XYZ file of C-alpha atoms in Angstrom:
262
model
C 26.585 1.770 63.612
C 28.723 -1.158 64.764
C 25.778 -3.053 65.969
C 22.069 -3.544 65.285
C 19.874 -1.094 66.975
C 17.524 -2.412 69.461
C 14.521 -1.180 67.526
C 15.974 -3.054 64.566
C 15.950 -6.406 66.443
C 12.702 -5.497 67.821
C 11.253 -4.871 64.539
C 12.825 -7.946 62.792
C 12.028 -10.588 65.161
C 8.698 -8.947 66.187
C 7.759 -8.841 62.483
C 8.414 -12.942 62.263
C 6.652 -13.794 65.422
C 3.653 -11.845 64.137
C 3.829 -13.791 60.950
C 4.348 -17.211 62.532
C 7.677 -17.686 61.818
C 9.311 -17.972 64.874
C 8.230 -18.987 68.529
C 7.754 -16.455 71.045
C 10.705 -17.802 73.106
C 12.635 -17.407 70.168
C 11.692 -14.080 69.167
C 12.186 -12.869 72.801
C 15.835 -14.349 73.145
C 16.884 -12.568 69.930
C 15.358 -9.146 70.481
C 16.886 -9.103 73.940
C 20.290 -10.379 73.134
C 22.967 -9.250 75.716
C 20.636 -7.423 77.793
C 19.137 -8.390 81.060
C 15.617 -7.984 80.406
C 13.327 -5.857 78.229
C 9.797 -4.621 79.503
C 7.322 -2.580 77.687
C 5.562 0.350 79.699
C 2.288 1.826 78.650
C 0.666 -0.996 76.725
C -3.203 -0.269 76.006
C -5.113 -2.423 78.564
C -1.918 -2.961 81.058
C -1.394 -0.692 84.350
C 2.116 -1.692 84.400
C 5.158 -2.572 82.432
C 4.914 -6.103 81.375
C 7.287 -8.669 79.430
C 8.063 -8.492 75.634
C 6.133 -11.897 75.171
C 2.828 -10.341 76.639
C 3.518 -6.867 75.013
C 3.621 -8.252 71.555
C 0.692 -10.483 72.269
C -1.237 -7.305 73.225
C -0.052 -5.395 70.179
C -1.173 -8.217 67.997
C -4.794 -7.940 69.400
C -4.973 -4.281 68.922
C -4.419 -4.851 65.217
C -0.612 -4.593 64.761
C 0.416 -6.584 61.698
C 3.979 -5.633 61.535
C 6.827 -3.059 63.012
C 8.813 -0.429 61.252
C 12.004 1.171 62.508
C 12.818 4.755 62.673
C 16.535 6.165 63.124
C 15.932 9.522 63.373
C 18.984 12.085 64.140
C 18.784 16.007 64.568
C 17.325 17.468 61.610
C 16.347 14.494 59.986
C 13.512 12.355 61.348
C 14.040 9.277 59.677
C 11.282 6.849 59.565
C 8.735 8.900 62.027
C 5.590 10.373 61.043
C 4.831 12.309 64.374
C 3.445 13.711 66.624
C 6.350 16.021 67.534
C 5.981 14.780 71.015
C 6.653 11.286 69.824
C 9.250 12.276 67.590
C 11.261 14.429 70.060
C 11.076 11.372 72.590
C 12.567 9.363 70.101
C 15.371 11.844 69.268
C 16.693 10.915 72.556
C 18.176 7.425 72.120
C 17.660 8.258 68.025
C 15.596 5.121 67.566
C 12.103 3.875 67.767
C 9.823 1.159 66.462
C 6.523 2.233 64.764
C 3.575 -0.434 64.595
C 1.906 -1.088 61.335
C -1.989 -1.429 61.758
C -2.392 0.766 65.181
C -1.179 3.938 66.016
C 1.049 3.233 68.203
C 5.309 3.391 68.737
C 8.103 2.261 70.911
C 10.828 4.109 72.206
C 13.718 2.605 74.125
C 15.027 3.860 77.367
C 18.255 1.762 78.457
C 19.425 1.535 82.248
C 22.475 0.020 83.351
C 23.354 -1.366 87.079
C 25.806 -3.237 88.945
C 29.516 -2.711 89.599
C 32.301 -2.284 87.229
C 33.206 -5.330 85.517
C 29.189 -6.946 85.982
C 27.241 -4.131 84.513
C 24.080 -5.435 83.304
C 21.337 -3.603 80.946
C 17.715 -3.214 81.300
C 15.692 -1.926 78.629
C 12.275 -0.182 79.185
C 10.347 0.181 76.084
C 7.731 3.005 76.231
C 4.446 2.684 74.273
C 3.245 5.770 72.975
C 0.528 7.295 70.332
C 1.778 8.027 66.915
C 0.417 9.522 63.979
C -0.660 7.280 61.116
C 0.955 8.707 58.110
C 3.765 7.623 55.800
C 7.387 7.471 57.563
C 9.940 10.387 56.933
C 12.265 9.712 53.974
C 12.754 6.195 53.883
C 13.583 4.979 50.294
C 12.636 1.810 48.685
C 15.076 -1.271 48.570
C 16.465 -0.564 45.329
C 16.922 3.082 45.985
C 18.615 2.348 49.494
C 20.962 -0.242 47.538
C 21.917 1.956 44.693
C 22.545 5.020 46.829
C 24.961 2.853 49.056
C 27.009 1.572 46.369
C 27.362 4.958 45.462
C 27.922 6.417 48.990
C 30.692 3.723 49.591
C 32.618 4.754 46.296
C 32.312 8.025 47.104
C 33.290 8.217 50.610
C 36.401 5.869 50.075
C 37.543 8.012 47.305
C 37.490 11.194 49.412
C 38.867 9.426 52.653
C 41.955 8.084 50.651
C 42.362 11.545 48.973
C 42.381 13.028 52.468
C 44.741 10.020 53.661
C 42.225 9.358 56.562
C 42.620 6.424 58.524
C 39.653 4.142 57.668
C 39.976 4.483 53.842
C 42.791 1.875 53.210
C 43.880 -1.756 53.600
C 43.629 -1.550 57.617
C 40.164 -0.380 57.146
C 39.325 -3.397 54.987
C 40.936 -5.838 57.162
C 39.081 -4.118 60.059
C 35.803 -4.607 58.402
C 36.320 -7.995 57.065
C 37.151 -9.226 60.687
C 34.168 -7.270 62.110
C 32.023 -9.194 59.472
C 33.474 -12.615 60.356
C 32.770 -12.018 64.088
C 29.213 -10.648 63.223
C 28.464 -13.569 61.138
C 29.341 -16.235 63.875
C 25.969 -17.113 66.154
C 23.660 -14.161 64.500
C 21.112 -14.270 61.755
C 20.887 -11.014 59.771
C 17.368 -9.821 60.349
C 14.836 -12.807 60.639
C 12.826 -15.261 59.025
C 10.529 -13.932 56.258
C 12.393 -11.073 55.122
C 13.515 -11.127 51.486
C 16.948 -11.683 50.393
C 17.318 -8.274 49.032
C 16.983 -6.361 52.484
C 19.471 -8.923 53.970
C 22.120 -7.790 51.449
C 21.103 -4.040 51.965
C 21.168 -4.539 55.784
C 24.871 -5.959 55.167
C 25.917 -3.408 52.974
C 24.671 -0.447 55.481
C 26.581 -1.820 58.441
C 29.744 -2.157 55.859
C 29.277 1.558 55.270
C 28.617 2.257 58.842
C 31.841 0.555 59.907
C 33.855 2.452 57.340
C 32.443 6.001 58.911
C 33.089 4.678 62.421
C 36.483 3.907 61.565
C 37.325 7.001 59.969
C 35.985 8.768 62.881
C 37.626 6.953 65.596
C 41.158 5.702 64.508
C 43.437 9.021 64.114
C 43.390 11.527 61.284
C 46.233 10.128 58.630
C 47.441 13.098 56.756
C 44.464 15.195 57.644
C 46.007 17.356 59.953
C 44.537 21.112 59.412
C 41.529 22.337 60.357
C 40.240 22.376 56.691
C 41.245 18.858 55.845
C 39.469 17.989 59.165
C 36.342 20.054 57.954
C 36.586 18.226 54.708
C 36.630 14.722 56.241
C 33.296 15.961 58.377
C 31.776 17.359 55.067
C 32.508 13.470 53.210
C 31.183 11.428 55.838
C 27.931 12.999 57.037
C 26.136 12.376 53.709
C 27.647 8.770 53.537
C 26.628 8.098 57.378
C 23.043 9.474 56.178
C 22.483 7.242 53.236
C 23.423 4.092 55.569
C 20.777 5.399 58.289
C 18.194 5.458 55.488
C 19.219 2.087 53.829
C 19.360 0.359 57.549
C 15.717 1.725 57.790
C 14.734 0.544 54.275
C 16.074 -2.809 54.924
C 14.516 -3.380 58.586
C 11.185 -2.008 56.991
C 11.314 -4.376 53.891
C 8.497 -6.550 55.835
C 5.750 -4.188 56.099
C 6.453 -2.480 52.657
C 5.917 -5.931 51.210
C 2.589 -6.218 52.924
C 1.450 -2.737 51.915
C 2.093 -3.655 48.208
C 0.267 -7.008 48.709
C 3.108 -9.192 48.263
C 2.372 -11.116 51.217
């Protein structure tokens, strides 16, 4: 979770576009990011892949008024609602976008091309049928914020006790440096999202970074198999909590629509 998922960018800026907060050009620029191009395949009424601008316009004409995020993992269909065929497709990249207002979902497929040092990335979003049902295991923003605070505290205590790299001052410095880099030139979420959603997403990213640092930067004093196992046991629920909170933040726009806030 060191970078925003493509599904998150598509949902956040797609929602901002659907609500009229940003122009199509600005939305597409934010969604594509550093990738070369994004196309959408399987849009109803289109016989060939189309660009994001046309695809989002077509989805709006089909009744889509919002976009949700799903970040499933094996054994955890987070944000999905079925059918099994779509869920299985979304599990490959471990992310998807679910349309609100029409029974459609979007799953990204990423292609890399070009020689070493000049690789460019193209993304094809596959538009597929989904089941209209509540998304699986997505907490409210308030629940997500409380769970994140507890998970961050518990994980730090456990990892410090195990002397795992990723739980001390070096980790804090790395997190602060990452956040400084991330905050330059990017907007968290997109126009139209409530401040609490921004706060939850930032905290989820911080927790996700802590988990990544603990996995990637050595073992510290945890050298035995039992200590390594304990580290995994400590990190798995924290990682799950961060993913749930990330989905809650991206989905906050649609949840407010459902509650009639907008």
